[in-house]
Short mmCIF file of C-alpha atoms in Angstrom, two decimals:
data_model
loop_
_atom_site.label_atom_id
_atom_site.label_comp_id
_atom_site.label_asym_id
_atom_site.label_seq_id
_atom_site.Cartn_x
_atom_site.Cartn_y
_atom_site.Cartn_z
CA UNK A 1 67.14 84.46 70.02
CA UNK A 2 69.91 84.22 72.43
CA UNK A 3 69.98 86.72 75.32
CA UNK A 4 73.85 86.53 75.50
CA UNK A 5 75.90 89.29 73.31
CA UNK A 6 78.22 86.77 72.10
CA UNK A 7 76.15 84.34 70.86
CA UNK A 8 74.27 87.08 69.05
CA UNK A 9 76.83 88.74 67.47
CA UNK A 10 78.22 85.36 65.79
CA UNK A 11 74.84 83.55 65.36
CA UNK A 12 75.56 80.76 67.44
CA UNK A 13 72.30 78.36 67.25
CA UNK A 14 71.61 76.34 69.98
CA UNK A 15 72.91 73.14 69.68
CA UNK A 16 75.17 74.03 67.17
CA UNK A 17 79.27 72.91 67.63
CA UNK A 18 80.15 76.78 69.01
CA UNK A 19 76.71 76.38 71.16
CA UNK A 20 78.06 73.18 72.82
CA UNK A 21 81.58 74.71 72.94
CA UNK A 22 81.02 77.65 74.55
CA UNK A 23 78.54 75.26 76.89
CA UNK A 24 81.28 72.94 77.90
CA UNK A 25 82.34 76.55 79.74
CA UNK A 26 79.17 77.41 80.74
CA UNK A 27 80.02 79.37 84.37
CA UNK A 28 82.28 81.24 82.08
CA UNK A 29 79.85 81.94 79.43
CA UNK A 30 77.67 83.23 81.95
CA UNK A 31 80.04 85.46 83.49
CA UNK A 32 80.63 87.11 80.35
CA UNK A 33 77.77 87.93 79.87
CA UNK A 34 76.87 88.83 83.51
CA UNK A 35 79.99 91.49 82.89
CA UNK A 36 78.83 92.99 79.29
CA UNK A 37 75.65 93.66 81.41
CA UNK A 38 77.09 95.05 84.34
CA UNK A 39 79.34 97.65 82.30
CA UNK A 40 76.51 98.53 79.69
CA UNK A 41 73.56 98.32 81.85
CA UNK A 42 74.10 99.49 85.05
CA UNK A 43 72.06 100.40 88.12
CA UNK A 44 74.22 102.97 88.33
CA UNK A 45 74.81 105.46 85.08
CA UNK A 46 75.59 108.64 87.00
CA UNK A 47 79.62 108.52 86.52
CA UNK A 48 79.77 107.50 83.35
CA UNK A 49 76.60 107.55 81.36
CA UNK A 50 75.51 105.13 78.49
CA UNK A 51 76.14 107.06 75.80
CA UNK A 52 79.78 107.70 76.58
CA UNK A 53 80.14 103.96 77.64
CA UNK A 54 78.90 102.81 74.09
CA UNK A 55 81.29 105.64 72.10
CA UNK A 56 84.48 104.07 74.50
CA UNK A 57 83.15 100.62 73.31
CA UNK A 58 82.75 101.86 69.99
CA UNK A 59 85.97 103.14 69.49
CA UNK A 60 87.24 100.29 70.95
CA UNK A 61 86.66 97.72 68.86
CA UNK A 62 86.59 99.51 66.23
CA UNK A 63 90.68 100.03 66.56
CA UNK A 64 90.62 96.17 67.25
CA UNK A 65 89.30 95.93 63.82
CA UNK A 66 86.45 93.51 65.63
CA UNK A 67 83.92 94.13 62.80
CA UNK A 68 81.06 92.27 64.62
CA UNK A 69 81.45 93.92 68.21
CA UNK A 70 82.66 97.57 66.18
CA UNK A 71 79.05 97.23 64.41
CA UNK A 72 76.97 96.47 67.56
CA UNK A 73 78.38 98.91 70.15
CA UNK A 74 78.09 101.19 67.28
CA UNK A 75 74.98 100.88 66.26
CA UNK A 76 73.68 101.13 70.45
CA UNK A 77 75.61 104.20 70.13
CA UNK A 78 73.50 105.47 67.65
CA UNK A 79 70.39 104.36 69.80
CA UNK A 80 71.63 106.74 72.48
CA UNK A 81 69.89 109.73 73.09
CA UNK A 82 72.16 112.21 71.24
CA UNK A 83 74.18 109.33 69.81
CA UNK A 84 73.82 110.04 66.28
CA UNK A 85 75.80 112.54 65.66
CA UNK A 86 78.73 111.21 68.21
CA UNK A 87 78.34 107.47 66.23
CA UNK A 88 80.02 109.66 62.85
CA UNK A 89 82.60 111.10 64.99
CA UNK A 90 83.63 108.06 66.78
CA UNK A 91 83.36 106.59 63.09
CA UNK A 92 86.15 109.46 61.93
CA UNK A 93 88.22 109.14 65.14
CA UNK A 94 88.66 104.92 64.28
CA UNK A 95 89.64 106.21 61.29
CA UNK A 96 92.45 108.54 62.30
CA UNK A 97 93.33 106.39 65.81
CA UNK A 98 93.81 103.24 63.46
CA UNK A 99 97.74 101.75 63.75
CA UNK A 100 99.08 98.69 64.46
CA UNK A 101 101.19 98.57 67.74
CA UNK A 102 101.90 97.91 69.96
CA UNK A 103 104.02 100.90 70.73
CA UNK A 104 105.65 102.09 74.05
CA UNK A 105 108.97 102.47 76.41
CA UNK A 106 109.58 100.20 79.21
CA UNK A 107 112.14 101.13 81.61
CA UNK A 108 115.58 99.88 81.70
CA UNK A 109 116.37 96.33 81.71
CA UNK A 110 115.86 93.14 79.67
CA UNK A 111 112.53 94.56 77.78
CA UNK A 112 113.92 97.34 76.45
CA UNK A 113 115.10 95.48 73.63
CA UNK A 114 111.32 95.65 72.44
CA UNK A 115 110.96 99.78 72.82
CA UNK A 116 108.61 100.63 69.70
CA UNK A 117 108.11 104.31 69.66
CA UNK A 118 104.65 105.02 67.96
CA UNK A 119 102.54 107.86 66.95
CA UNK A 120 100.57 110.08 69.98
CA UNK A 121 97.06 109.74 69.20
CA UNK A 122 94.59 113.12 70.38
CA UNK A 123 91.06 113.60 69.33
CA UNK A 124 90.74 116.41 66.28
CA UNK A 125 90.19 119.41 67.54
CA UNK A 126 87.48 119.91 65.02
CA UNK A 127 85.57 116.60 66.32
CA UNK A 128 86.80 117.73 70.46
CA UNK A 129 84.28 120.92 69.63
CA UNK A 130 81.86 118.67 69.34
CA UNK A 131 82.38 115.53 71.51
CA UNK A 132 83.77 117.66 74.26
CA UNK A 133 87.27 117.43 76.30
CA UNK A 134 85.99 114.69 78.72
CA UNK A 135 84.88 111.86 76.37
CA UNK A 136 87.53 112.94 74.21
CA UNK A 137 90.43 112.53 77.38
CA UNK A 138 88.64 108.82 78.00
CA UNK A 139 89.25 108.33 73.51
CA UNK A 140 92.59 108.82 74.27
CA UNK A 141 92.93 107.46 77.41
CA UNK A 142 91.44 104.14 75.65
CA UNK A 143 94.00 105.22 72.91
CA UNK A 144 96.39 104.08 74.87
CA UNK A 145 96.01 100.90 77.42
CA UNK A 146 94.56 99.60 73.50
CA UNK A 147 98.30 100.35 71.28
CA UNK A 148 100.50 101.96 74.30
CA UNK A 149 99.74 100.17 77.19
CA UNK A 150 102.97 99.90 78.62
CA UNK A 151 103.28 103.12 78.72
CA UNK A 152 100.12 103.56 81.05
CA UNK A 153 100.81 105.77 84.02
CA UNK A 154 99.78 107.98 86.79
CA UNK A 155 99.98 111.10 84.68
CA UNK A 156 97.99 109.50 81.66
CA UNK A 157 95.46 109.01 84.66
CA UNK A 158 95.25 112.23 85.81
CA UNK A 159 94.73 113.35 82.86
CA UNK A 160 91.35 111.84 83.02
CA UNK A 161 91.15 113.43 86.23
CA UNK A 162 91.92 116.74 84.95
CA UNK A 163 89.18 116.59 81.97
CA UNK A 164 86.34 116.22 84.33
CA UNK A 165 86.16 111.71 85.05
CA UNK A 166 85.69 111.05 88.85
CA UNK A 167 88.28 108.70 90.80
CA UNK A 168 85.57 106.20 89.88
CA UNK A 169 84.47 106.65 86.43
CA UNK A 170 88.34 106.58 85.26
CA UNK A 171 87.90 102.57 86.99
CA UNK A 172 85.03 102.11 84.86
CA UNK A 173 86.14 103.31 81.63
CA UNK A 174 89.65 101.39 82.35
CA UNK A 175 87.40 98.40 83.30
CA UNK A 176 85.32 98.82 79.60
CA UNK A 177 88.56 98.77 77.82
CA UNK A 178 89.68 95.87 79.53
CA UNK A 179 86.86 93.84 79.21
CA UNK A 180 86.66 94.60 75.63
CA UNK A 181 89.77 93.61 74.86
CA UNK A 182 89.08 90.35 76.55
CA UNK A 183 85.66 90.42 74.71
CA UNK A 184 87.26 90.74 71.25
CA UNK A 185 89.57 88.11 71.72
CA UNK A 186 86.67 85.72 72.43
CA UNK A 187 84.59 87.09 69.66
CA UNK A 188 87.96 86.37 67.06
CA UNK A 189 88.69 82.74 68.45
CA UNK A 190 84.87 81.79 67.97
CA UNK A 191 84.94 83.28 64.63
CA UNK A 192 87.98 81.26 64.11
CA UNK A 193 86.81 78.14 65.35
CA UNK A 194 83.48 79.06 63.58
CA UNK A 195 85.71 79.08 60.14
CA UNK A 196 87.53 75.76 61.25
CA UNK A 197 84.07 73.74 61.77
CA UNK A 198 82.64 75.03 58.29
CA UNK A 199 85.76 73.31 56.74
CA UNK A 200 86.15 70.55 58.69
CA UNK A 201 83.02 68.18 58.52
CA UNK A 202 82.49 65.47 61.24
CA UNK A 203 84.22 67.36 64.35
CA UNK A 204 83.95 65.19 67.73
CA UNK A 205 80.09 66.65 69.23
CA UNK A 206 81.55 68.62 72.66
CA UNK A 207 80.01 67.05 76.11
CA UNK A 208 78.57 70.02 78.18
CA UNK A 209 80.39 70.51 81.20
CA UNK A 210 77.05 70.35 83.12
CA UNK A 211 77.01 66.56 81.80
CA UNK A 212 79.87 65.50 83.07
CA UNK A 213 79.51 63.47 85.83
#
C-alpha cells in the first residue's frame, strides 16, 4: 500500500489514471505529503500534542463534510492515548458546529455588500467539562478561520492565548486548519475526477512529469 495519506484515503492504485495524475505533479504530491507528516508527526509534540492535533483535524473535516479525511483523522483520534472518549465528543461537537457559511463582517467598502451574519459557535459546556477550555478555545478557534474567516482577528487570537496555547502552538493549530482545508479540497477534486474517469471510458493515459523531457 501507498505510504502517502491521499492516495490511501481514495485508493489510488498505482498506475491507475488518478496515480498518473497526481504523478504528472509529483514535487507537489510529495510535498503534501511531506506536510501531513510534518503537522501529524512531529519531532516536536510538546506545544501541541497528537491527540489534540488529530481532534482539530477531526473536527475539521468533519465540518467540511470530507467523509474520507473526517473518518481517518477520526479514527487516529481514537488511536490516541485517551482518544476514545474525546473521538465521541468531537463526533457531537461536528454535529452541533455543522452550518454552511460562510459567515462574517468585512469592514467598510466594496465587500460589504457580501456581510453574512452567522451563528457564534462555542463548545457545550457539558462536552468543555470534559475536553477542557484549551482544546475547546482551538474547536472554536478552528470554528472560525473554517465558516468565519473573515472575521479572524487579534482578539479571536488571544483568545487562544488566554486558554492556555503558546505564541507557537496557536501557529500550529492555525497551520492544521489551513492545511486541511487545502487537504480537503484535493481529497474532493480527486474524488471528483475519480467519479469523471468511472464514467468516462478511454480518457487520454497522463505522461508523468518526470517523463517529460
Amino acid at each position: 500500500m501507498s505510504s502517502d495519506l491521499i492516495d490511501q484515503v481514495l485508493s489510488i492504485t498505482p498506475g491507475s489514471h488518478l496515480d498518473q495524475l497526481r504523478r504528472h505533479r509529483e514535487v507537489a504530491r510529495d510535498n503534501i505529503q511531506k506536510a501531513y507528516e510534518a503537522l501529524f508527526t512531529p519531532h516536536d509534540a510538546s506545544q501541541v500534542t497528537a491527540l489534540e492535533r488529530f481532534a482539530i483535524a477531526s473536527f475539521v473535516t468533519g465540518l467540511h463534510g470530507q467523509i474520507v479525511l473526517a473518518d481517518h483523522y477520526a479514527q487516529a483520534l481514537s488511536d490516541s492515548e485517551g482518544g476514545i472518549a474525546i473521538a465521541a465528543l468531537i463526533n457531537d461537537e461536528i454535529e452541533r458546529g455543522t452550518t454552511e457559511g460562510p459567515y462574517g463582517v468585512y469592514l467598510a467598502g466594496p465587500l460589504s455588500a457580501e456581510n453574512k451574519v452567522g451563528p457564534l459557535y462555542s463548545v457545550a459546556p457539558a462536552n468543555r467539562s470534559h475536553i477542557g477550555n484549551k482544546l475547546s478555545a482551538a474547536l472554536e478557534h478552528a470554528h472560525l478561520l473554517v465558516f468565519r474567516p473573515r472575521d479572524a482577528s487579534k482578539a479571536a487570537l488571544q483568545a487562544l492565548v488566554d486558554a492556555g496555547w503558546s505564541t507557537p502552538a496557536v501557529v500550529t493549530i492555525s497551520q492544521l486548519v489551513a492545511y486541511l482545508a487545502f487537504q480537503v479540497r484535493i481529497v474532493e477534486g480527486l474524488s471528483t475526477l475519480a467519479a469523471t474517469v468511472a464514467t468516462t471510458p478511454g480518457l487520454p493515459k497522463v505522461t508523468p512529469a518526470s517523463a517529460i523531457a
